[in-house]
């Protein structure tokens, strides 16, 4: 991997566990100092990830914030610059999922999904972009999409719609940030062995009368060309590329990392 002699700093949201944790640890291995973010409920996990990064010889600090709140995101960016130095990279990874039939969705279900998954991405992209533009250094913005940003899953309709919005937001930001030497890309994981997919598996199982673990197993067998469920590190490898100088000529893309479910 290409490394930059100057200090490299990344914020990774939702990095207390799952894909976010794998990304934070991978970027630390790549030579980044990392601001580890999650919500208050995941405070202990955030502190553990911060300690792991420090044990790798990189600087790190925890910042608890809800990405759906623009003021909290702005504070996080300011704190990261104060603690770690100029910001190079924002990985807007935080997101939520919910399994529910379309006709059962409430206004609040839709509202919360978009507050976290869409407004949250916007808040992270815009706050980081303003900081990077102010520095005049150029940088990278990354957002968490999903395979459902290309083809929705039944019973994950509003989650799917939110991830389509991430793709659109990413493309729009890529166009407007290009003059500032900021690339903007998204990554689209497939079926990953994380707490989020455990929840999806359990809820889909309840609706279809399947035991815990059966739905994810069936999806893996039926849908994934490579025949195995993804692990968070699979996604972190692609994010590593999108954060590195190797991807300097890539912008406005949503890169699918799913073992061969969606072909673009």
XYZ file of N, CA and C in Angstrom:
792
model
N 0.839 -1.193 0.000
C 0.000 0.000 0.000
C 0.874 1.242 0.000
N 0.449 2.215 -0.793
C 1.179 3.486 -0.808
C 0.980 4.198 0.514
N 2.051 4.694 1.062
C 1.925 5.453 2.315
C 2.426 6.864 2.100
N 1.899 7.740 2.891
C 2.246 9.145 2.771
C 3.115 9.517 3.956
N 4.237 10.167 3.754
C 5.090 10.491 4.888
C 4.418 11.459 5.869
N 3.473 12.290 5.352
C 2.835 13.225 6.272
C 1.830 12.503 7.159
N 1.464 13.159 8.248
C 0.505 12.570 9.175
C -0.833 12.358 8.487
N -1.401 11.177 8.640
C -2.703 10.877 8.040
C -3.701 10.649 9.158
N -4.820 11.335 9.061
C -5.829 11.282 10.121
C -7.189 10.916 9.518
N -7.865 9.961 10.141
C -9.199 9.559 9.689
C -10.183 9.574 10.847
N -11.421 9.939 10.542
C -12.544 9.734 11.450
C -13.342 8.571 10.885
N -13.656 7.590 11.717
C -14.498 6.465 11.287
C -15.720 6.422 12.192
N -16.889 6.712 11.633
C -18.103 6.707 12.451
C -18.649 5.280 12.580
N -19.356 5.049 13.687
C -19.901 3.709 13.942
C -18.817 2.665 14.041
N -17.693 3.041 14.663
C -16.537 2.129 14.650
C -16.324 1.401 15.974
N -17.360 1.332 16.806
C -17.255 0.571 18.044
C -17.285 -0.934 17.821
N -17.869 -1.330 16.689
C -17.988 -2.773 16.416
C -18.193 -2.995 14.916
N -18.251 -4.251 14.530
C -18.592 -4.627 13.158
C -17.655 -4.081 12.102
N -18.241 -3.653 10.973
C -17.454 -3.165 9.840
C -16.647 -1.933 10.236
N -17.260 -1.021 11.003
C -16.562 0.200 11.418
C -15.304 -0.081 12.216
N -15.396 -1.040 13.116
C -14.226 -1.434 13.914
C -13.126 -1.983 13.012
N -13.502 -2.852 12.075
C -12.516 -3.441 11.151
C -11.843 -2.351 10.316
N -12.630 -1.348 9.902
C -12.070 -0.238 9.112
C -11.093 0.575 9.955
N -11.504 0.917 11.171
C -10.634 1.716 12.054
C -9.302 1.015 12.297
N -9.341 -0.293 12.565
C -8.113 -1.054 12.821
C -7.255 -1.169 11.563
N -7.903 -1.352 10.410
C -7.153 -1.458 9.152
C -6.463 -0.130 8.818
N -7.180 0.973 9.010
C -6.571 2.276 8.717
C -5.412 2.569 9.665
N -5.533 2.130 10.911
C -4.415 2.274 11.856
C -3.209 1.487 11.354
N -3.450 0.275 10.861
C -2.371 -0.542 10.282
C -1.755 0.145 9.067
N -2.588 0.888 8.329
C -2.111 1.599 7.137
C -1.347 2.877 7.483
N -1.298 3.214 8.774
C -0.540 4.387 9.183
C -1.362 5.605 9.552
N -2.654 5.424 9.705
C -3.525 6.530 10.109
C -3.608 6.649 11.627
N -3.746 7.881 12.099
C -4.257 8.132 13.447
C -5.770 8.229 13.294
N -6.504 7.655 14.251
C -7.948 7.477 14.038
C -8.791 8.018 15.189
N -9.780 8.823 14.820
C -10.839 9.214 15.759
C -11.921 8.139 15.678
N -12.122 7.426 16.779
C -13.098 6.326 16.831
C -14.422 6.877 17.356
N -15.461 6.742 16.541
C -16.767 7.296 16.914
C -17.849 6.239 16.998
N -18.751 6.438 17.952
C -19.997 5.670 18.007
C -20.941 6.414 18.937
N -22.105 5.831 19.172
C -23.071 6.466 20.072
C -22.771 6.093 21.527
N -23.375 6.807 22.442
C -23.137 6.627 23.882
C -23.338 5.180 24.333
N -24.347 4.499 23.765
C -24.643 3.112 24.152
C -23.461 2.170 23.893
N -22.577 2.562 22.967
C -21.427 1.716 22.619
C -20.101 2.268 23.163
N -20.199 3.049 24.242
C -19.031 3.728 24.824
C -17.885 2.766 25.143
N -18.187 1.656 25.797
C -17.118 0.729 26.207
C -16.431 0.108 24.993
N -17.208 -0.164 23.935
C -16.615 -0.745 22.725
C -15.697 0.262 22.023
N -16.123 1.527 22.014
C -15.310 2.589 21.411
C -13.973 2.705 22.136
N -14.023 2.637 23.463
C -12.794 2.750 24.260
C -11.852 1.569 23.999
N -12.437 0.374 23.797
C -11.616 -0.811 23.494
C -10.909 -0.657 22.149
N -11.649 -0.177 21.141
C -11.054 0.007 19.806
C -9.945 1.055 19.867
N -10.187 2.137 20.618
C -9.170 3.186 20.795
C -7.895 2.603 21.402
N -8.058 1.767 22.443
C -6.899 1.124 23.092
C -6.147 0.210 22.137
N -6.896 -0.542 21.325
C -6.269 -1.445 20.348
C -5.405 -0.655 19.361
N -5.938 0.478 18.897
C -5.190 1.306 17.935
C -3.929 1.870 18.583
N -4.049 2.315 19.822
C -2.874 2.832 20.530
C -1.818 1.743 20.723
N -2.277 0.519 20.956
C -1.337 -0.598 21.135
C -0.600 -0.919 19.829
N -1.145 -0.442 18.700
C -0.502 -0.641 17.397
C 0.503 0.483 17.106
N 0.630 1.428 18.053
C 1.595 2.505 17.885
C 1.054 3.726 17.159
N -0.280 3.772 16.959
C -0.892 4.932 16.330
C -1.619 5.748 17.388
N -1.855 7.006 17.098
C -2.628 7.850 18.010
C -4.115 7.638 17.736
N -4.914 7.701 18.786
C -6.355 7.497 18.626
C -7.075 8.112 19.806
N -8.305 8.552 19.574
C -9.112 8.978 20.704
C -10.584 8.737 20.390
N -11.393 8.519 21.440
C -12.810 8.219 21.231
C -13.644 9.499 21.209
N -14.674 9.522 20.377
C -15.614 10.647 20.407
C -17.027 10.112 20.240
N -17.849 10.290 21.274
C -19.227 9.809 21.235
C -20.111 10.875 20.593
N -20.796 10.503 19.521
C -21.680 11.438 18.827
C -22.691 10.654 18.003
N -23.869 11.240 17.858
C -24.915 10.691 16.994
C -24.797 11.424 15.659
N -24.508 10.678 14.589
C -24.240 11.329 13.299
C -25.460 12.056 12.737
N -26.650 11.732 13.238
C -27.848 12.418 12.742
C -27.955 13.844 13.283
N -27.089 14.179 14.248
C -27.087 15.513 14.838
C -25.924 16.332 14.257
N -26.215 17.355 13.413
C -25.125 18.080 12.751
C -24.163 18.775 13.710
N -24.683 19.292 14.822
C -23.803 19.968 15.798
C -22.809 18.988 16.404
N -23.277 17.768 16.708
C -22.384 16.752 17.288
C -21.300 16.342 16.279
N -21.670 16.270 15.008
C -20.693 15.909 13.971
C -19.655 17.015 13.818
N -20.109 18.270 13.824
C -19.169 19.402 13.745
C -18.190 19.395 14.924
N -18.728 19.119 16.114
C -17.873 19.043 17.316
C -16.846 17.928 17.189
N -17.279 16.798 16.602
C -16.379 15.658 16.420
C -15.228 16.020 15.479
N -15.544 16.689 14.377
C -14.503 17.099 13.423
C -13.519 18.064 14.099
N -14.057 19.033 14.825
C -13.196 20.006 15.540
C -12.292 19.306 16.554
N -12.883 18.374 17.320
C -12.118 17.648 18.342
C -11.029 16.790 17.703
N -11.363 16.159 16.567
C -10.389 15.311 15.875
C -9.189 16.138 15.414
N -9.454 17.314 14.839
C -8.366 18.185 14.375
C -7.518 18.647 15.554
N -8.186 18.976 16.648
C -7.487 19.430 17.850
C -6.598 18.337 18.441
N -7.120 17.104 18.459
C -6.400 15.971 19.075
C -5.353 15.343 18.157
N -5.699 15.203 16.868
C -4.876 14.391 15.964
C -4.205 15.169 14.844
N -4.647 16.413 14.615
C -4.066 17.201 13.530
C -4.989 17.278 12.334
N -4.531 17.879 11.220
C -5.365 18.086 10.037
C -6.063 16.802 9.580
N -7.316 16.941 9.164
C -8.128 15.791 8.766
C -7.907 15.470 7.296
N -7.616 14.208 6.999
C -7.451 13.772 5.607
C -8.653 12.986 5.102
N -9.253 12.202 5.999
C -10.207 11.181 5.568
C -11.392 11.077 6.522
N -12.597 11.069 5.945
C -13.810 10.817 6.725
C -14.456 9.543 6.189
N -14.642 8.569 7.073
C -15.368 7.349 6.697
C -16.702 7.374 7.431
N -17.749 7.758 6.691
C -19.095 7.861 7.266
C -19.741 6.479 7.223
N -19.411 5.685 8.227
C -19.786 4.274 8.245
C -21.054 3.987 9.047
N -21.391 4.852 10.001
C -22.508 4.580 10.915
C -23.821 4.411 10.158
N -24.614 3.440 10.588
C -25.923 3.225 9.965
C -26.780 2.299 10.808
N -28.070 2.303 10.512
C -28.998 1.401 11.199
C -29.805 0.628 10.155
N -30.386 -0.496 10.585
C -31.263 -1.290 9.718
C -32.531 -1.636 10.484
N -33.588 -1.950 9.748
C -34.839 -2.396 10.368
C -35.552 -3.302 9.374
N -36.030 -4.438 9.864
C -36.794 -5.367 9.031
C -38.278 -5.121 9.281
N -38.994 -4.687 8.239
C -40.418 -4.404 8.397
C -41.078 -4.358 7.027
N -42.291 -4.890 6.934
C -43.026 -4.844 5.668
C -43.378 -3.395 5.333
N -43.385 -3.090 4.045
C -43.660 -1.731 3.581
C -44.935 -1.148 4.177
N -46.004 -1.932 4.164
C -47.302 -1.407 4.601
C -47.422 -1.300 6.115
N -46.406 -1.812 6.830
C -46.385 -1.675 8.297
C -45.516 -0.510 8.754
N -44.793 0.111 7.821
C -43.879 1.196 8.197
C -44.637 2.407 8.716
N -44.117 2.992 9.772
C -44.686 4.226 10.307
C -43.843 5.408 9.814
N -44.385 6.587 9.991
C -43.635 7.794 9.630
C -42.340 7.866 10.429
N -42.412 7.453 11.710
C -41.227 7.492 12.572
C -40.158 6.504 12.099
N -40.587 5.316 11.617
C -39.635 4.336 11.070
C -38.837 4.955 9.920
N -39.554 5.577 8.998
C -38.912 6.202 7.840
C -38.001 7.345 8.273
N -38.529 8.159 9.177
C -37.800 9.343 9.625
C -36.460 8.962 10.262
N -36.490 7.995 11.184
C -35.254 7.619 11.881
C -34.252 6.987 10.926
N -34.747 6.141 10.008
C -33.859 5.496 9.029
C -33.102 6.546 8.213
N -33.836 7.566 7.752
C -33.206 8.600 6.920
C -32.363 9.560 7.752
N -32.764 9.820 8.991
C -31.957 10.684 9.867
C -30.546 10.130 10.046
N -30.448 8.822 10.289
C -29.132 8.211 10.535
C -28.400 7.917 9.216
N -29.080 7.227 8.298
C -28.400 6.708 7.106
C -28.190 7.732 5.999
N -29.021 8.764 5.948
C -28.889 9.758 4.882
C -28.397 11.100 5.441
N -29.148 11.669 6.393
C -28.707 12.920 7.018
C -27.334 12.708 7.666
N -27.141 11.530 8.261
C -25.863 11.225 8.919
C -24.700 11.277 7.954
N -24.885 10.688 6.767
C -23.839 10.737 5.735
C -23.605 12.189 5.301
N -24.706 12.918 5.063
C -24.575 14.321 4.658
C -23.810 15.134 5.706
N -24.179 14.946 6.971
C -23.511 15.693 8.058
C -22.013 15.401 8.088
N -21.661 14.131 7.922
C -20.236 13.744 7.956
C -19.485 14.263 6.734
N -20.067 14.065 5.544
C -19.435 14.558 4.323
C -19.231 16.071 4.399
N -20.294 16.812 4.759
C -20.220 18.276 4.684
C -19.280 18.850 5.743
N -19.352 18.342 6.972
C -18.463 18.860 8.033
C -17.002 18.576 7.706
N -16.726 17.355 7.245
C -15.344 16.988 6.897
C -14.868 17.794 5.693
N -15.743 17.949 4.689
C -15.354 18.680 3.479
C -14.996 20.125 3.806
N -15.794 20.769 4.640
C -15.513 22.157 5.027
C -14.143 22.274 5.697
N -13.834 21.297 6.555
C -12.541 21.295 7.249
C -11.386 21.086 6.266
N -11.557 20.114 5.367
C -10.487 19.795 4.404
C -10.269 20.963 3.431
N -11.357 21.602 3.013
C -11.249 22.767 2.119
C -10.496 23.905 2.824
N -10.841 24.104 4.099
C -10.178 25.143 4.905
C -8.663 24.879 4.995
N -8.296 23.604 5.124
C -6.878 23.228 5.216
C -6.162 23.385 3.870
N -6.940 23.201 2.781
C -6.360 23.257 1.434
C -5.505 22.063 1.097
N -5.766 20.932 1.774
C -4.888 19.759 1.644
C -5.412 18.691 0.684
N -6.706 18.770 0.319
C -7.324 17.648 -0.394
C -7.571 16.516 0.581
N -8.367 15.543 0.166
C -8.662 14.432 1.078
C -9.667 13.463 0.503
N -10.185 12.626 1.381
C -11.083 11.537 0.967
C -12.342 11.534 1.839
N -13.492 11.405 1.181
C -14.748 11.178 1.889
C -15.289 9.826 1.437
N -15.680 8.999 2.409
C -16.242 7.683 2.093
C -17.534 7.478 2.859
N -18.488 6.823 2.211
C -19.765 6.549 2.871
C -20.161 5.090 2.753
N -20.925 4.615 3.730
C -21.395 3.232 3.726
C -22.699 3.127 2.940
N -22.625 2.472 1.784
C -23.829 2.120 1.040
C -24.135 0.650 1.357
N -24.594 -0.101 0.390
C -24.948 -1.506 0.591
C -25.331 -2.081 -0.759
N -25.354 -3.408 -0.859
C -25.854 -4.012 -2.102
C -27.306 -3.616 -2.362
N -28.058 -3.291 -1.299
C -29.456 -2.895 -1.505
C -29.571 -1.490 -2.083
N -28.423 -0.810 -2.278
C -28.410 0.463 -3.011
C -28.500 0.208 -4.519
N -28.399 -1.064 -4.933
C -28.509 -1.453 -6.336
C -29.776 -2.258 -6.599
N -30.126 -3.135 -5.641
C -31.372 -3.903 -5.750
C -31.895 -4.130 -4.337
N -33.062 -3.549 -4.017
C -33.585 -3.684 -2.644
C -33.874 -5.136 -2.261
N -33.830 -5.391 -0.960
C -34.286 -6.666 -0.413
C -35.720 -6.463 0.083
N -36.601 -7.459 -0.088
C -37.933 -7.344 0.506
C -37.822 -7.255 2.026
N -38.694 -6.494 2.643
C -38.758 -6.263 4.094
C -37.615 -5.379 4.602
N -36.805 -4.881 3.666
C -35.755 -3.906 4.012
C -35.906 -2.675 3.106
N -37.165 -2.309 2.833
C -37.444 -1.290 1.816
C -36.898 0.084 2.174
N -37.182 0.557 3.387
C -36.733 1.917 3.740
C -35.223 1.949 3.979
N -34.658 0.829 4.447
C -33.197 0.710 4.536
C -32.597 0.790 3.129
N -33.194 0.043 2.191
C -32.724 0.049 0.805
C -32.793 1.450 0.213
N -33.912 2.128 0.426
C -34.088 3.486 -0.115
C -33.040 4.440 0.456
N -32.730 4.276 1.739
C -31.723 5.152 2.363
C -30.351 4.930 1.731
N -30.059 3.694 1.357
C -28.756 3.399 0.759
C -28.684 3.842 -0.711
N -29.825 3.844 -1.408
C -29.860 4.463 -2.737
C -29.520 5.941 -2.599
N -30.051 6.581 -1.559
C -29.773 8.003 -1.323
C -28.283 8.241 -1.054
N -27.640 7.290 -0.368
C -26.190 7.414 -0.120
C -25.432 7.422 -1.447
N -25.827 6.560 -2.367
C -25.189 6.542 -3.690
C -25.346 7.883 -4.386
N -26.561 8.435 -4.350
C -26.828 9.718 -5.008
C -26.040 10.854 -4.366
N -26.027 10.863 -3.045
C -25.305 11.900 -2.296
C -23.809 11.820 -2.604
N -23.293 10.606 -2.675
C -21.869 10.382 -2.952
C -21.501 10.919 -4.335
N -22.348 10.639 -5.327
C -22.069 11.122 -6.684
C -22.124 12.654 -6.743
N -23.115 13.235 -6.073
C -23.262 14.696 -6.078
C -22.069 15.372 -5.391
N -21.682 14.842 -4.230
C -20.519 15.388 -3.520
C -19.251 15.242 -4.363
N -19.119 14.114 -5.068
C -17.922 13.888 -5.894
C -17.768 14.997 -6.934
N -18.881 15.404 -7.535
C -18.827 16.456 -8.555
C -18.429 17.797 -7.945
N -19.036 18.133 -6.815
C -18.796 19.457 -6.236
C -17.481 19.552 -5.450
N -16.963 18.427 -5.015
C -15.708 18.440 -4.243
C -14.466 18.292 -5.116
N -14.644 17.854 -6.355
C -13.492 17.615 -7.244
C -12.553 18.826 -7.368
N -13.083 20.060 -7.489
C -12.163 21.204 -7.585
C -11.293 21.392 -6.341
N -11.725 20.813 -5.218
C -10.971 20.946 -3.963
C -10.031 19.759 -3.721
N -9.871 18.920 -4.755
C -8.996 17.727 -4.662
C -9.495 16.764 -3.563
N -10.812 16.673 -3.437
C -11.414 15.730 -2.490
C -12.156 14.674 -3.299
N -11.774 13.402 -3.138
C -12.511 12.319 -3.791
C -13.603 11.825 -2.848
N -14.719 11.386 -3.444
C -15.874 10.951 -2.655
C -16.393 9.646 -3.237
N -16.327 8.588 -2.434
C -16.754 7.264 -2.884
C -17.530 6.559 -1.782
N -18.274 5.533 -2.175
C -18.990 4.717 -1.188
C -18.596 3.257 -1.384
N -18.791 2.480 -0.334
C -18.553 1.039 -0.400
C -19.876 0.338 -0.079
N -20.121 -0.742 -0.792
C -21.410 -1.430 -0.680
C -21.202 -2.889 -0.249
N -21.227 -3.131 1.074
C -21.085 -4.509 1.550
C -22.315 -5.346 1.199
N -22.110 -6.657 1.216
C -23.219 -7.583 1.002
C -23.699 -8.155 2.324
N -23.693 -9.467 2.413
C -24.156 -10.148 3.623
C -22.936 -10.393 4.514
N -22.864 -9.633 5.594
C -21.675 -9.634 6.454
C -22.035 -10.183 7.833
N -21.135 -10.975 8.407
C -21.371 -11.531 9.743
C -21.172 -10.477 10.820
N -22.169 -9.613 10.998
C -22.106 -8.551 12.015
C -23.396 -8.550 12.826
N -23.426 -7.722 13.870
C -24.627 -7.598 14.709
C -25.826 -7.154 13.872
N -25.584 -6.279 12.880
C -26.681 -5.816 12.036
C -27.300 -6.975 11.259
N -26.443 -7.836 10.684
C -26.980 -8.968 9.920
C -27.573 -10.044 10.837
N -27.066 -10.150 12.057
C -27.696 -11.059 13.029
C -29.144 -10.637 13.263
N -29.347 -9.319 13.387
C -30.693 -8.777 13.598
C -31.580 -9.035 12.376
N -31.034 -8.763 11.179
C -31.801 -8.982 9.947
C -32.187 -10.457 9.823
N -31.220 -11.339 10.074
C -31.458 -12.789 10.021
C -32.574 -13.203 10.988
N -32.493 -12.685 12.207
C -33.469 -13.038 13.244
C -34.878 -12.551 12.879
N -34.972 -11.290 12.425
C -36.282 -10.707 12.111
C -36.898 -11.338 10.858
N -36.077 -11.580 9.819
C -36.593 -12.257 8.619
C -37.018 -13.676 8.962
N -36.245 -14.323 9.860
C -36.574 -15.674 10.314
C -37.937 -15.730 10.993
N -38.196 -14.736 11.848
C -39.491 -14.674 12.547
C -40.630 -14.569 11.549
N -40.440 -13.725 10.536
C -41.512 -13.498 9.553
C -41.720 -14.709 8.646
N -40.661 -15.477 8.428
C -40.762 -16.606 7.497
C -40.732 -17.967 8.189
N -40.716 -17.942 9.531
C -40.721 -19.198 10.291
C -39.419 -19.971 10.215
N -38.307 -19.279 10.043
C -36.990 -19.938 9.968
C -36.258 -19.775 11.293
N -35.424 -20.765 11.626
C -34.632 -20.678 12.857
C -33.504 -19.665 12.690
N -32.976 -19.237 13.848
C -31.868 -18.278 13.841
C -30.688 -18.853 13.057
N -30.157 -18.060 12.155
C -29.012 -18.492 11.356
C -29.376 -19.114 10.022
N -30.631 -19.545 9.886
C -31.037 -20.238 8.651
C -31.145 -19.293 7.455
N -31.662 -18.084 7.709
C -31.874 -17.130 6.603
C -30.543 -16.690 6.013
N -29.609 -16.326 6.865
C -28.302 -15.864 6.373
C -27.583 -17.010 5.648
N -27.783 -18.240 6.142
C -27.168 -19.420 5.511
C -27.761 -19.641 4.118
N -29.093 -19.515 4.027
C -29.774 -19.706 2.739
C -29.363 -18.612 1.752
N -29.323 -17.366 2.214
C -28.902 -16.260 1.352
C -27.469 -16.474 0.857
N -26.599 -16.948 1.763
C -25.196 -17.179 1.399
C -25.097 -18.234 0.303
N -25.823 -19.333 0.491
C -25.793 -20.438 -0.475
C -26.404 -20.033 -1.810
N -27.560 -19.364 -1.749
C -28.312 -19.051 -2.968
C -27.774 -17.842 -3.737
N -27.217 -16.874 -3.012
C -26.913 -15.588 -3.646
C -25.431 -15.309 -3.884
N -24.551 -15.802 -2.999
C -23.143 -15.379 -3.063
C -22.322 -16.322 -3.943
N -21.777 -15.797 -5.043
C -21.001 -16.623 -5.978
C -19.830 -17.314 -5.282
N -19.160 -16.599 -4.374
C -17.986 -17.168 -3.698
C -18.366 -18.122 -2.563
N -19.656 -18.210 -2.249
C -20.150 -19.253 -1.349
C -19.825 -19.105 0.121
N -19.435 -17.903 0.570
C -19.232 -17.707 2.004
C -19.749 -16.341 2.427
N -20.218 -16.269 3.654
C -20.638 -14.992 4.206
C -19.410 -14.102 4.362
N -19.598 -12.822 4.106
C -18.489 -11.870 4.238
C -18.132 -11.667 5.705
N -16.888 -11.264 5.940
C -16.460 -10.821 7.271
C -16.106 -9.337 7.161
N -16.163 -8.589 8.268
C -15.890 -7.147 8.202
C -14.558 -6.793 7.537
N -13.563 -7.658 7.700
C -12.235 -7.385 7.120
C -12.280 -7.353 5.588
N -13.213 -8.099 4.973
C -13.365 -8.049 3.509
C -13.677 -6.619 3.070
N -14.558 -5.971 3.811
C -14.965 -4.600 3.491
C -13.832 -3.628 3.800
N -13.168 -3.838 4.933
C -12.083 -2.941 5.361
C -10.952 -2.883 4.323
N -10.703 -4.002 3.631
C -9.649 -4.022 2.603
C -9.978 -3.066 1.465
N -11.240 -3.058 1.044
C -11.657 -2.157 -0.034
C -11.627 -0.712 0.429
N -12.071 -0.465 1.657
C -12.024 0.888 2.221
C -10.573 1.366 2.307
N -9.677 0.478 2.670
C -8.245 0.804 2.730
C -7.758 1.337 1.377
N -8.157 0.662 0.303
C -7.793 1.108 -1.050
C -8.388 2.491 -1.343
N -9.671 2.675 -0.992
C -10.345 3.946 -1.289
C -9.796 5.109 -0.455
N -9.145 4.796 0.664
C -8.521 5.831 1.499
C -7.080 6.106 1.091
N -6.502 5.226 0.301
C -5.073 5.334 -0.015
C -4.832 6.168 -1.273
N -3.594 6.635 -1.473
C -3.262 7.367 -2.706
C -3.493 6.541 -3.973
N -3.559 5.207 -3.838
C -3.791 4.342 -5.000
C -5.134 4.624 -5.673
N -6.076 5.214 -4.931
C -7.412 5.472 -5.485
C -7.613 6.944 -5.833
N -6.520 7.696 -5.979
C -6.631 9.144 -6.212
C -7.399 9.510 -7.484
N -7.496 8.577 -8.434
C -8.220 8.867 -9.683
C -9.604 8.212 -9.701
N -10.078 7.793 -8.539
C -11.403 7.175 -8.416
C -12.295 8.109 -7.615
N -13.414 8.541 -8.204
C -14.357 9.365 -7.443
C -15.775 9.178 -7.969
N -16.752 9.348 -7.083
C -18.166 9.209 -7.444
C -18.630 7.772 -7.587
N -17.819 6.832 -7.130
C -18.146 5.415 -7.312
C -18.713 4.786 -6.031
N -19.558 3.786 -6.230
C -19.983 2.926 -5.126
C -19.465 1.528 -5.445
N -18.462 1.101 -4.683
C -17.770 -0.165 -4.951
C -18.446 -1.299 -4.181
N -18.908 -2.296 -4.921
C -19.595 -3.433 -4.301
C -18.577 -4.446 -3.793
N -18.738 -4.847 -2.529
C -17.868 -5.850 -1.904
C -18.788 -6.925 -1.317
N -19.206 -7.880 -2.156
C -20.261 -8.799 -1.699
C -20.047 -10.261 -2.063
N -18.845 -10.587 -2.610
C -18.582 -11.979 -2.966
C -19.318 -12.434 -4.211
N -19.963 -11.493 -4.910
C -20.630 -11.850 -6.169
C -22.124 -12.061 -6.040
N -22.827 -11.062 -5.473
C -24.303 -11.083 -5.454
C -24.806 -10.134 -6.547
N -24.324 -8.890 -6.469
C -24.686 -7.851 -7.446
C -23.516 -7.680 -8.413
N -23.794 -7.690 -9.687
C -22.756 -7.420 -10.677
C -23.049 -6.081 -11.336
N -22.097 -5.144 -11.240
C -22.341 -3.790 -11.783
C -21.740 -3.645 -13.174
